Coordinates of C-alpha atoms (C1' of nucleotides) in Angstrom, one line a residue:
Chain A
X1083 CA -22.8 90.3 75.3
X1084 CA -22.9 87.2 73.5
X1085 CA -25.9 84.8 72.7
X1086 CA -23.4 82.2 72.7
X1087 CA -24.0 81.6 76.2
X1088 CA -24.1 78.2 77.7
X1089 CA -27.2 78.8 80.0
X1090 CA -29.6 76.0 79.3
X1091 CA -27.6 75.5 76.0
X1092 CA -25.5 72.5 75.8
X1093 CA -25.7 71.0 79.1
X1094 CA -22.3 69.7 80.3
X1095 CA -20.2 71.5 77.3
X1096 CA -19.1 74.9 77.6
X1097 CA -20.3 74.3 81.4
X1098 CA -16.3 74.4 81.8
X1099 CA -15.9 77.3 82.0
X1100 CA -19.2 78.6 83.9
X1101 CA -17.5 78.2 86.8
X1102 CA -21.5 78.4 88.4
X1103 CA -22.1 75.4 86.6
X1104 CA -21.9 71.9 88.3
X1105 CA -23.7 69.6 85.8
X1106 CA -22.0 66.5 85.9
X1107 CA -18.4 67.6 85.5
X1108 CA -18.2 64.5 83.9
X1109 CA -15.0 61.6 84.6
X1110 CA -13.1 61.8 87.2
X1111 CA -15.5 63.2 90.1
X1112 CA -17.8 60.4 88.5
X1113 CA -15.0 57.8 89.2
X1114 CA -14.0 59.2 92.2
X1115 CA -17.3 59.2 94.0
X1116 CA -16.9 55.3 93.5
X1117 CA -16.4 53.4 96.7
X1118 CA -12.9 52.7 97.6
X1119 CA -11.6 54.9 94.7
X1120 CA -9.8 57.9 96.5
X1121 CA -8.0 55.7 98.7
X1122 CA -6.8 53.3 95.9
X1123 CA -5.4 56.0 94.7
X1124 CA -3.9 57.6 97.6
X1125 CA -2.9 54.2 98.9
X1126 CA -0.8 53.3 95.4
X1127 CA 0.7 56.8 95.5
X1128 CA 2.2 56.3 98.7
X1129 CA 3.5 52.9 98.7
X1130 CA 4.9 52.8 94.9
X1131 CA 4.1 49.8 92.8
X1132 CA 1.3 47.6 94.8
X1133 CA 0.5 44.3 94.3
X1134 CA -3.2 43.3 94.3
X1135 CA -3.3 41.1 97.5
X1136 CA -1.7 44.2 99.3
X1137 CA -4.1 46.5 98.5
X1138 CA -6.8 44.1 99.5
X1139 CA -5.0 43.7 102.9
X1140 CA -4.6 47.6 103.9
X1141 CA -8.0 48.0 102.9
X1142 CA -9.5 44.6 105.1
X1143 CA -13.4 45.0 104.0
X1144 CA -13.3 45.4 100.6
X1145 CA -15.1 42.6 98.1
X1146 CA -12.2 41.3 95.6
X1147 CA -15.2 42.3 93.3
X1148 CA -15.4 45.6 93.6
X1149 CA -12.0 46.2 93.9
X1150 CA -10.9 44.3 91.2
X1151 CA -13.5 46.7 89.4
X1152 CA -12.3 49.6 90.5
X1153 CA -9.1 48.8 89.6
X1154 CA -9.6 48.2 86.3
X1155 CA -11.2 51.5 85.8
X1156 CA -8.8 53.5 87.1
X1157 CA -6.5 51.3 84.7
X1158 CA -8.7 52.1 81.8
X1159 CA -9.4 56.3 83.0
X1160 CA -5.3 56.1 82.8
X1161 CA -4.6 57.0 86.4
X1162 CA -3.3 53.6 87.0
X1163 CA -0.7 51.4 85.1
X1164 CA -1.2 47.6 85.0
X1165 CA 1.8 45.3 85.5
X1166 CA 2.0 41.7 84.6
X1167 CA 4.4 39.7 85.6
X1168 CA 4.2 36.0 83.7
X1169 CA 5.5 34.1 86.8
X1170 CA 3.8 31.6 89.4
X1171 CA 2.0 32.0 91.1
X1172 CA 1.2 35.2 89.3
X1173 CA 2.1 38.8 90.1
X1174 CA 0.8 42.1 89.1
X1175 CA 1.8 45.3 90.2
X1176 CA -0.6 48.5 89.8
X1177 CA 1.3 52.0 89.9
X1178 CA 0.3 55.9 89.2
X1179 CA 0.6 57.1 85.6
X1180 CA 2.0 60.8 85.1
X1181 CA -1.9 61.9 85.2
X1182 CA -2.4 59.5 88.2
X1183 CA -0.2 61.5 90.1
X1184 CA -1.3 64.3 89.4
X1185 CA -4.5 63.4 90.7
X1186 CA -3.1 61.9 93.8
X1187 CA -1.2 65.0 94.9
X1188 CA -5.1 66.8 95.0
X1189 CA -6.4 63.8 97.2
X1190 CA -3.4 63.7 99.7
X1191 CA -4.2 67.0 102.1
X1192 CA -7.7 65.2 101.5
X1193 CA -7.1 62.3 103.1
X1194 CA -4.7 63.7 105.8
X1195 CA -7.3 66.1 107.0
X1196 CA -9.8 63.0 107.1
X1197 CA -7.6 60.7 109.3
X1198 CA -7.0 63.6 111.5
X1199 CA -10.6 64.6 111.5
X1200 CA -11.9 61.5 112.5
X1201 CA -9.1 61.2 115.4
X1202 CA -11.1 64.2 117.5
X1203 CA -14.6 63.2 115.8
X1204 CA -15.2 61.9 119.3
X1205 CA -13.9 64.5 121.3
X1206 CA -15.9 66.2 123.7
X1207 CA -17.9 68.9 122.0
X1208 CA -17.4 72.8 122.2
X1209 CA -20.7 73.7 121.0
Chain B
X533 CA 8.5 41.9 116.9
X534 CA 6.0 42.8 119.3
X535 CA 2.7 40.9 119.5
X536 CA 0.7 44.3 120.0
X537 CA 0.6 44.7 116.3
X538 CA -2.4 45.2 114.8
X539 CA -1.7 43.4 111.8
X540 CA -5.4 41.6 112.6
X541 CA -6.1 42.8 115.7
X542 CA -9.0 45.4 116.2
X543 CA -9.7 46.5 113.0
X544 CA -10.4 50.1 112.5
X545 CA -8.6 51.6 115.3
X546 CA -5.0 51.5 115.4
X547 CA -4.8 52.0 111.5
X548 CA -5.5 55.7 112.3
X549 CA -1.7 55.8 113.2
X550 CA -0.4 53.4 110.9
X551 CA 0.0 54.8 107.4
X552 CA 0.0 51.8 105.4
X553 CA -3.8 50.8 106.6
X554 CA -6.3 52.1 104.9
X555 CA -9.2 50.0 106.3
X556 CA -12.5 52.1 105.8
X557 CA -10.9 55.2 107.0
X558 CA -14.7 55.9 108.1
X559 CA -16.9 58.6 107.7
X560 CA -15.7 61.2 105.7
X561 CA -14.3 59.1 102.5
X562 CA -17.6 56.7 102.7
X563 CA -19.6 60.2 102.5
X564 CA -17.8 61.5 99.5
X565 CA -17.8 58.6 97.9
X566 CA -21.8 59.0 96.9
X567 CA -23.3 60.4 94.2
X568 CA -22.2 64.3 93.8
X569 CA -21.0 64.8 97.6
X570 CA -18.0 66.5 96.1
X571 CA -19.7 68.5 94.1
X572 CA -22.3 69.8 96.6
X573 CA -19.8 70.4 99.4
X574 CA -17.9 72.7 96.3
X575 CA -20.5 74.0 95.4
X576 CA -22.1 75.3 98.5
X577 CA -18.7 76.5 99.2
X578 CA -17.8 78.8 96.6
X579 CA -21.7 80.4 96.2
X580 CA -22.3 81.0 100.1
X581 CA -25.4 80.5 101.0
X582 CA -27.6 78.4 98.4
X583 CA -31.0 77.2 98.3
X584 CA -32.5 73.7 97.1
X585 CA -33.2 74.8 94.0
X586 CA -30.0 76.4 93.0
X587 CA -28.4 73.5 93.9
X588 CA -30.8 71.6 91.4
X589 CA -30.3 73.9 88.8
X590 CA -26.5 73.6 89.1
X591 CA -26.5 69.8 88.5
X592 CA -28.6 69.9 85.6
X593 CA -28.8 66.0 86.2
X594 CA -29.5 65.2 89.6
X595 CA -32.2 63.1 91.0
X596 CA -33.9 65.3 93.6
X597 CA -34.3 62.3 95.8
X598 CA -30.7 61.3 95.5
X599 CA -29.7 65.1 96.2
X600 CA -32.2 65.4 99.1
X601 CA -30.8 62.5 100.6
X602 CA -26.9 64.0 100.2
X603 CA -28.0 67.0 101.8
X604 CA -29.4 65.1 104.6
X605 CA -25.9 63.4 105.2
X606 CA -24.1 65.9 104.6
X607 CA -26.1 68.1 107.3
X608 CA -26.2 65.1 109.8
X609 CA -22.6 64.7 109.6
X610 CA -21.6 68.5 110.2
X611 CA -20.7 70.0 107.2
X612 CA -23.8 71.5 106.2
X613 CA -26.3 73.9 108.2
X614 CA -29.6 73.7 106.9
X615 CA -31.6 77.1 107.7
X616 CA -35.3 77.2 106.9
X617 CA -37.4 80.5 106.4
X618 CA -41.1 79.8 107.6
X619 CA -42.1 81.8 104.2
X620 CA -44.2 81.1 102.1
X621 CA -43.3 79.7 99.3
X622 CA -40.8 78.0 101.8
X623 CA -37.1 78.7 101.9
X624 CA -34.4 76.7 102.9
X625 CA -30.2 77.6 102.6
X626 CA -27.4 75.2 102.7
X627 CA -24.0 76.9 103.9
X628 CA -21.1 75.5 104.6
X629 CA -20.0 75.0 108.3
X630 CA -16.4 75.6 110.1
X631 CA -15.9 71.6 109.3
X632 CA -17.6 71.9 105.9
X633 CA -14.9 74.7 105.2
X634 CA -12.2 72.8 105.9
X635 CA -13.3 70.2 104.2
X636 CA -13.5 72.2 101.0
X637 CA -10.5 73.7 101.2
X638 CA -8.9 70.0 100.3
X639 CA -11.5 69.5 97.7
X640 CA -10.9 72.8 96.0
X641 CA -7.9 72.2 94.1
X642 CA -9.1 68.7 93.3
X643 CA -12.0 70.3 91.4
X644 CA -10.3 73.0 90.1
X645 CA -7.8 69.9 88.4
X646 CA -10.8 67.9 87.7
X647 CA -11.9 70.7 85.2
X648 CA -8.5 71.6 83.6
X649 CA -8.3 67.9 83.0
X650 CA -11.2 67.5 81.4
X651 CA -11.1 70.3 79.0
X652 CA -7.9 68.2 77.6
X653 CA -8.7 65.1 77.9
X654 CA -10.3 65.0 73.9
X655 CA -7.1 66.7 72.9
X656 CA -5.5 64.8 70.3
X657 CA -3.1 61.8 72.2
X658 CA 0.8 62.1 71.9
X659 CA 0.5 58.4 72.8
Chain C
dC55 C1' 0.0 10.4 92.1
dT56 C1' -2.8 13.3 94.9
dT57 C1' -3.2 17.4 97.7
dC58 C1' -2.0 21.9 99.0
dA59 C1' -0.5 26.5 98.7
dA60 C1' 0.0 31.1 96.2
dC61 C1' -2.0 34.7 93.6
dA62 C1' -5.1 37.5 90.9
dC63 C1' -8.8 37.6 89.8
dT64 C1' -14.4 35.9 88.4
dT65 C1' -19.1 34.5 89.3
dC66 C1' -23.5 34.9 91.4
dG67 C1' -27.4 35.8 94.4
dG68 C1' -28.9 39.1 97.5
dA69 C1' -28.6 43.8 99.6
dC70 C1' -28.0 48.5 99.1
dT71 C1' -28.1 53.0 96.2
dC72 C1' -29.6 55.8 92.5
dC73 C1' -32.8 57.4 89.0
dG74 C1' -36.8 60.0 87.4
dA75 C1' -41.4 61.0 87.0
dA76 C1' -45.2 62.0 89.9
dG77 C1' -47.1 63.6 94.2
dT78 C1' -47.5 66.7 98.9
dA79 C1' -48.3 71.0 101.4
dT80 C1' -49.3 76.1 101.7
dA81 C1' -51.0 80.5 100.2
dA82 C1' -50.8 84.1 97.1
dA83 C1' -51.9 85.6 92.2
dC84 C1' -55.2 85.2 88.3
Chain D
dG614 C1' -61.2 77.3 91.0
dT615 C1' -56.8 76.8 88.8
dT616 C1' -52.1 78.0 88.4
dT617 C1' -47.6 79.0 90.4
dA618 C1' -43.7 78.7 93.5
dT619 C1' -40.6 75.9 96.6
dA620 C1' -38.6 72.0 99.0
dC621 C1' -38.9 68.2 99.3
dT622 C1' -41.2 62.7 99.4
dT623 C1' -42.7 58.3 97.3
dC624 C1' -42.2 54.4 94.5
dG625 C1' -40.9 51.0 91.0
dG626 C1' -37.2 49.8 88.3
dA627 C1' -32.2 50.0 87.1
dG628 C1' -27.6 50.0 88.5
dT629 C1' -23.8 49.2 92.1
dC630 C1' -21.8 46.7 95.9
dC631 C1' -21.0 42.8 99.0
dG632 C1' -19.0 38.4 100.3
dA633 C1' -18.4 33.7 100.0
dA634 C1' -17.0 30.4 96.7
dG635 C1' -14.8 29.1 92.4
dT636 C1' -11.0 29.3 88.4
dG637 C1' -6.4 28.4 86.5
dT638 C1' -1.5 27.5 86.9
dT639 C1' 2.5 25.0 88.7
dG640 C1' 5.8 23.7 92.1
dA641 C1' 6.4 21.7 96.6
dA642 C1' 4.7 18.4 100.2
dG643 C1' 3.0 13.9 101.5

DNA sequence: CTTCAACACTTCGGACTCCGAAGTATAAAC
DNA sequence: GTTTATACTTCGGAGTCCGAAGTGTTGAAG
């Protein structure tokens, strides 16, 4: 046995591969559990290249704050490339990196489940 | 065209069959979308059985009010069974439901990314 | 010349969520 | 009588989100 174990160690380091260990697991859970954030995804993965006023429209209630927020971290975290178009009225388009895809093919059965899920959520119940 | 779009109609209700609306989408996404839902809902699933304070010590970093509260959703909304031993010190175990299974079975290889990724993700860039 | 429309965002005050240290309850062990 | 163990609450302060209104540009409409 080795001493080198990560116990109560270095929280949120060799954690990785303590597959007991949840502490944190750091970026993209932490992004993810941001409102809005799975779905941006999912939504740009299945469209292709979005502009800003569509996303806002297939989502209806969401404050241009927040998404605009959003967005930009999901730029920043690499899932999402920005595209700027110098034209007027302005356009910009928002797309899935390499990594964003990635990502998007592990939220899809996700999200597929939950619309079907919430279809029968008020079904009569089995007990 | 027909009129009985639902471009603006009743929001929330015929998006379940359109794929390009992803208006809310309701429960389960707005539940996952707080503080380490994911990471509970994993969690619980891949130890069986857990009590309160495994769950704690698994986190390293969560506030037990925050977690307490996550149960509490999670539980309410049918994913989680709360069993409590009148013992004393008290016991209580969180296990997953049939719902709660399914619902990490799409989360599984989301988390199982999510760590991979991370591990790399201070590799040196290829730009 | 003034106004309007388009688009992709900001800004700001108020509401909601989260954190983290401290506290609650019970009974056995010391 | 104090400590220990467990599963939570409570509370003030910090952080996040909402939503209505505003910003900047330029061409078309009046």
């Amino acid at each position: 046995m080795d001493e080198s174990r990560d116990a109560d160690a270095v929280p949120g380091r060799s954690c990785r591969t303590d597959p007991s260990c949840y502490c944190q697991l750091g970026g993209v859970l932490e992004l993810l559990s941001r409102k809005h954030a799975i779905q941006v995804i999912c939504l740009v993965g299945e469209t292709g290249p979005v502009r800003y006023g569509e996303i806002e429209d297939a989502f209806g209630a969401v404050s241009s704050s927040t998404l605009s927020a959003r967005l930009d971290e999901l730029v920043g975290a690499g899932y999402l490339a920005r595209e700027q178009y110098d034209e007027i009225p302005p356009r910009v388009e928002y797309d899935l990196t390499t990594t964003g895809e990635q990502l998007q093919q592990r939220l899809q059965p996700l999200l597929e489940w939950a619309v079907i899920h919430e279809e029968f959520e008020d079904a009569p119940t089995e007990t």
